[in-house]
PDB file of C-alpha atoms in Angstrom:
ATOM      1  CA  UNK A  27       8.477 -16.194  19.232  1.00 40.00           C
ATOM      2  CA  UNK A  28       9.332 -15.865  15.454  1.00 37.00           C
ATOM      3  CA  UNK A  29       6.421 -16.135  12.474  1.00 41.00           C
ATOM      4  CA  UNK A  30       6.957 -18.246   9.783  1.00 40.00           C
ATOM      5  CA  UNK A  31       4.795 -16.991   6.521  1.00 44.00           C
ATOM      6  CA  UNK A  32       2.817 -19.965   5.474  1.00 47.00           C
ATOM      7  CA  UNK A  33       4.500 -22.349   2.322  1.00 48.00           C
ATOM      8  CA  UNK A  34       3.608 -20.095  -1.292  1.00 58.00           C
ATOM      9  CA  UNK A  35       3.141 -16.666   1.231  1.00 72.00           C
ATOM     10  CA  UNK A  36       4.557 -13.547   0.205  1.00 84.00           C
ATOM     11  CA  UNK A  37       6.019 -11.990   3.287  1.00 93.00           C
ATOM     12  CA  UNK A  38       4.557  -8.637   1.788  1.00 96.00           C
ATOM     13  CA  UNK A  39       0.901 -10.729   2.876  1.00 97.00           C
ATOM     14  CA  UNK A  40      -1.133  -8.995   6.000  1.00 97.00           C
ATOM     15  CA  UNK A  41      -2.324  -5.895   6.763  1.00 98.00           C
ATOM     16  CA  UNK A  42      -0.992  -2.560   6.386  1.00 98.00           C
ATOM     17  CA  UNK A  43      -1.592   0.771   7.858  1.00 97.00           C
ATOM     18  CA  UNK A  44      -0.927   4.105   5.434  1.00 95.00           C
ATOM     19  CA  UNK A  45       0.673   7.288   6.226  1.00 92.00           C
ATOM     20  CA  UNK A  46      -2.550  10.023   6.524  1.00 89.00           C
ATOM     21  CA  UNK A  47      -3.179  12.112   3.207  1.00 82.00           C
ATOM     22  CA  UNK A  48      -4.969  14.963   3.142  1.00 81.00           C
ATOM     23  CA  UNK A  49      -6.069  13.930   7.072  1.00 85.00           C
ATOM     24  CA  UNK A  50      -6.861  10.647   6.713  1.00 90.00           C
ATOM     25  CA  UNK A  51      -5.619   7.266   6.500  1.00 94.00           C
ATOM     26  CA  UNK A  52      -6.348   3.668   5.676  1.00 96.00           C
ATOM     27  CA  UNK A  53      -5.848   0.395   6.204  1.00 98.00           C
ATOM     28  CA  UNK A  54      -4.671  -2.240   3.108  1.00 98.00           C
ATOM     29  CA  UNK A  55      -4.762  -5.901   2.751  1.00 98.00           C
ATOM     30  CA  UNK A  56      -2.697  -6.992   0.971  1.00 98.00           C
ATOM     31  CA  UNK A  57      -1.914 -10.553  -0.564  1.00 97.00           C
ATOM     32  CA  UNK A  58      -1.928 -12.717  -3.965  1.00 96.00           C
ATOM     33  CA  UNK A  59      -2.899 -11.932  -7.044  1.00 96.00           C
ATOM     34  CA  UNK A  60      -1.883 -14.342  -9.614  1.00 95.00           C
ATOM     35  CA  UNK A  61       2.200 -14.092  -9.481  1.00 95.00           C
ATOM     36  CA  UNK A  62       1.469 -10.836  -8.153  1.00 97.00           C
ATOM     37  CA  UNK A  63       0.899  -8.903  -4.855  1.00 97.00           C
ATOM     38  CA  UNK A  64      -2.602  -6.283  -4.354  1.00 98.00           C
ATOM     39  CA  UNK A  65      -3.147  -4.275  -1.957  1.00 98.00           C
ATOM     40  CA  UNK A  66      -7.167  -3.595  -1.138  1.00 98.00           C
ATOM     41  CA  UNK A  67      -8.652  -0.597   1.278  1.00 97.00           C
ATOM     42  CA  UNK A  68     -10.243  -2.781   4.406  1.00 98.00           C
ATOM     43  CA  UNK A  69     -10.594   0.880   6.427  1.00 97.00           C
ATOM     44  CA  UNK A  70     -10.129   4.542   6.572  1.00 96.00           C
ATOM     45  CA  UNK A  71      -9.650   6.769   9.522  1.00 96.00           C
ATOM     46  CA  UNK A  72      -9.992  10.584  10.455  1.00 93.00           C
ATOM     47  CA  UNK A  73      -7.334  12.659  11.604  1.00 90.00           C
ATOM     48  CA  UNK A  74      -7.765  11.417  14.996  1.00 93.00           C
ATOM     49  CA  UNK A  75      -7.684   7.700  14.897  1.00 93.00           C
ATOM     50  CA  UNK A  76     -11.645   7.477  14.694  1.00 96.00           C
ATOM     51  CA  UNK A  77     -12.987   4.903  11.744  1.00 96.00           C
ATOM     52  CA  UNK A  78     -14.408   7.012   8.579  1.00 91.00           C
ATOM     53  CA  UNK A  79     -16.918   5.428   6.225  1.00 93.00           C
ATOM     54  CA  UNK A  80     -14.417   6.251   2.850  1.00 92.00           C
ATOM     55  CA  UNK A  81     -15.690   5.058  -0.597  1.00 94.00           C
ATOM     56  CA  UNK A  82     -12.471   4.077  -0.623  1.00 94.00           C
ATOM     57  CA  UNK A  83     -13.242   1.067   1.087  1.00 96.00           C
ATOM     58  CA  UNK A  84     -12.549  -1.994  -1.185  1.00 97.00           C
ATOM     59  CA  UNK A  85     -10.577   0.188  -3.430  1.00 97.00           C
ATOM     60  CA  UNK A  86      -7.708  -1.908  -5.145  1.00 97.00           C
ATOM     61  CA  UNK A  87      -4.753   1.505  -4.000  1.00 96.00           C
ATOM     62  CA  UNK A  88      -1.755  -1.326  -5.139  1.00 97.00           C
ATOM     63  CA  UNK A  89      -2.416  -3.290  -8.084  1.00 97.00           C
ATOM     64  CA  UNK A  90      -0.252  -6.352  -9.650  1.00 97.00           C
ATOM     65  CA  UNK A  91       3.334  -5.547  -7.914  1.00 97.00           C
ATOM     66  CA  UNK A  92       5.268  -7.873  -9.457  1.00 97.00           C
ATOM     67  CA  UNK A  93       8.403  -8.993  -7.078  1.00 96.00           C
ATOM     68  CA  UNK A  94      11.414  -8.517  -8.027  1.00 96.00           C
ATOM     69  CA  UNK A  95      13.482 -10.179  -5.240  1.00 94.00           C
ATOM     70  CA  UNK A  96      14.644  -8.630  -1.814  1.00 94.00           C
ATOM     71  CA  UNK A  97      11.746  -7.332  -0.711  1.00 95.00           C
ATOM     72  CA  UNK A  98      11.128  -5.039  -4.181  1.00 97.00           C
ATOM     73  CA  UNK A  99       8.392  -5.323  -6.040  1.00 97.00           C
ATOM     74  CA  UNK A 100       7.401  -3.235  -8.995  1.00 97.00           C
ATOM     75  CA  UNK A 101       3.289  -2.252 -10.509  1.00 97.00           C
ATOM     76  CA  UNK A 102       1.079   0.586 -10.374  1.00 96.00           C
ATOM     77  CA  UNK A 103      -0.185   2.292  -7.448  1.00 95.00           C
ATOM     78  CA  UNK A 104      -3.652   4.193  -6.964  1.00 93.00           C
ATOM     79  CA  UNK A 105      -3.579   8.139  -4.718  1.00 88.00           C
ATOM     80  CA  UNK A 106      -7.469   8.038  -3.861  1.00 84.00           C
ATOM     81  CA  UNK A 107      -6.983  12.262  -2.914  1.00 81.00           C
ATOM     82  CA  UNK A 108      -6.288  12.568  -6.493  1.00 87.00           C
ATOM     83  CA  UNK A 109      -7.751   9.428  -8.061  1.00 90.00           C
ATOM     84  CA  UNK A 110      -4.652   9.123  -9.808  1.00 90.00           C
ATOM     85  CA  UNK A 111      -2.480   5.680 -10.844  1.00 93.00           C
ATOM     86  CA  UNK A 112       0.666   5.837 -10.675  1.00 93.00           C
ATOM     87  CA  UNK A 113       4.028   3.467 -11.862  1.00 93.00           C
ATOM     88  CA  UNK A 114       4.939   2.223  -8.618  1.00 93.00           C
ATOM     89  CA  UNK A 115       7.188   0.130  -5.923  1.00 95.00           C
ATOM     90  CA  UNK A 116       7.189  -1.460  -3.358  1.00 97.00           C
ATOM     91  CA  UNK A 117       9.834  -2.238  -0.761  1.00 97.00           C
ATOM     92  CA  UNK A 118       9.840  -4.173   2.606  1.00 97.00           C
ATOM     93  CA  UNK A 119      11.954  -3.608   5.727  1.00 96.00           C
ATOM     94  CA  UNK A 120      10.673  -6.488   8.005  1.00 94.00           C
ATOM     95  CA  UNK A 121       7.611  -4.172   9.643  1.00 96.00           C
ATOM     96  CA  UNK A 122       8.107  -1.485   7.430  1.00 97.00           C
ATOM     97  CA  UNK A 123       6.567  -0.717   3.660  1.00 97.00           C
ATOM     98  CA  UNK A 124       7.633   1.793   1.738  1.00 96.00           C
ATOM     99  CA  UNK A 125       5.783   2.854  -1.584  1.00 94.00           C
ATOM    100  CA  UNK A 126       6.341   5.138  -4.353  1.00 93.00           C
ATOM    101  CA  UNK A 127       4.190   6.060  -7.190  1.00 90.00           C
ATOM    102  CA  UNK A 128       5.984   8.172 -10.164  1.00 87.00           C
ATOM    103  CA  UNK A 129       5.409   9.767 -13.407  1.00 83.00           C
ATOM    104  CA  UNK A 130       7.136  10.694 -16.361  1.00 77.00           C
ATOM    105  CA  UNK A 131       8.987   7.738 -16.785  1.00 74.00           C
ATOM    106  CA  UNK A 132      10.188   7.571 -12.805  1.00 70.00           C
ATOM    107  CA  UNK A 133      11.696  11.549 -12.904  1.00 79.00           C
ATOM    108  CA  UNK A 134       9.217  12.662 -10.200  1.00 84.00           C
ATOM    109  CA  UNK A 135       8.231  10.712  -7.741  1.00 85.00           C
ATOM    110  CA  UNK A 136       6.305  10.815  -4.100  1.00 88.00           C
ATOM    111  CA  UNK A 137       6.291   7.700  -1.760  1.00 90.00           C
ATOM    112  CA  UNK A 138       4.897   7.058   1.987  1.00 92.00           C
ATOM    113  CA  UNK A 139       6.144   4.673   4.477  1.00 96.00           C
ATOM    114  CA  UNK A 140       3.800   2.246   5.958  1.00 97.00           C
ATOM    115  CA  UNK A 141       3.844   0.070   8.849  1.00 97.00           C
ATOM    116  CA  UNK A 142       2.295  -3.348   9.793  1.00 97.00           C
ATOM    117  CA  UNK A 143      -0.878  -3.803  11.464  1.00 96.00           C
ATOM    118  CA  UNK A 144      -1.086  -7.796  11.446  1.00 89.00           C
TER     119      UNK A 144
END
């Protein structure tokens, strides 16, 4: 069966699993926030995959990502491990999402690959 997004839904909407960062990973709910997309941490897990009562649950990690077409988005990302917000971009490719956070106007960047959970 082929899943068809609801009318007006953005294809990036859903639940995504982050890459481990400092041994922990999270599930992030990505949804529309006005004309852009945002993502909030809805669950955290330790390195063994066990639920972890992180103080970051509920925090916004993807901030006002504006769709640019062809699965590309631009906005900001928050990195929980150092509590910093970076200039960010995302690229959607099926059930894979590549996130990058950059400093110095995009000269230095770091990224993560997320997978769709739902």
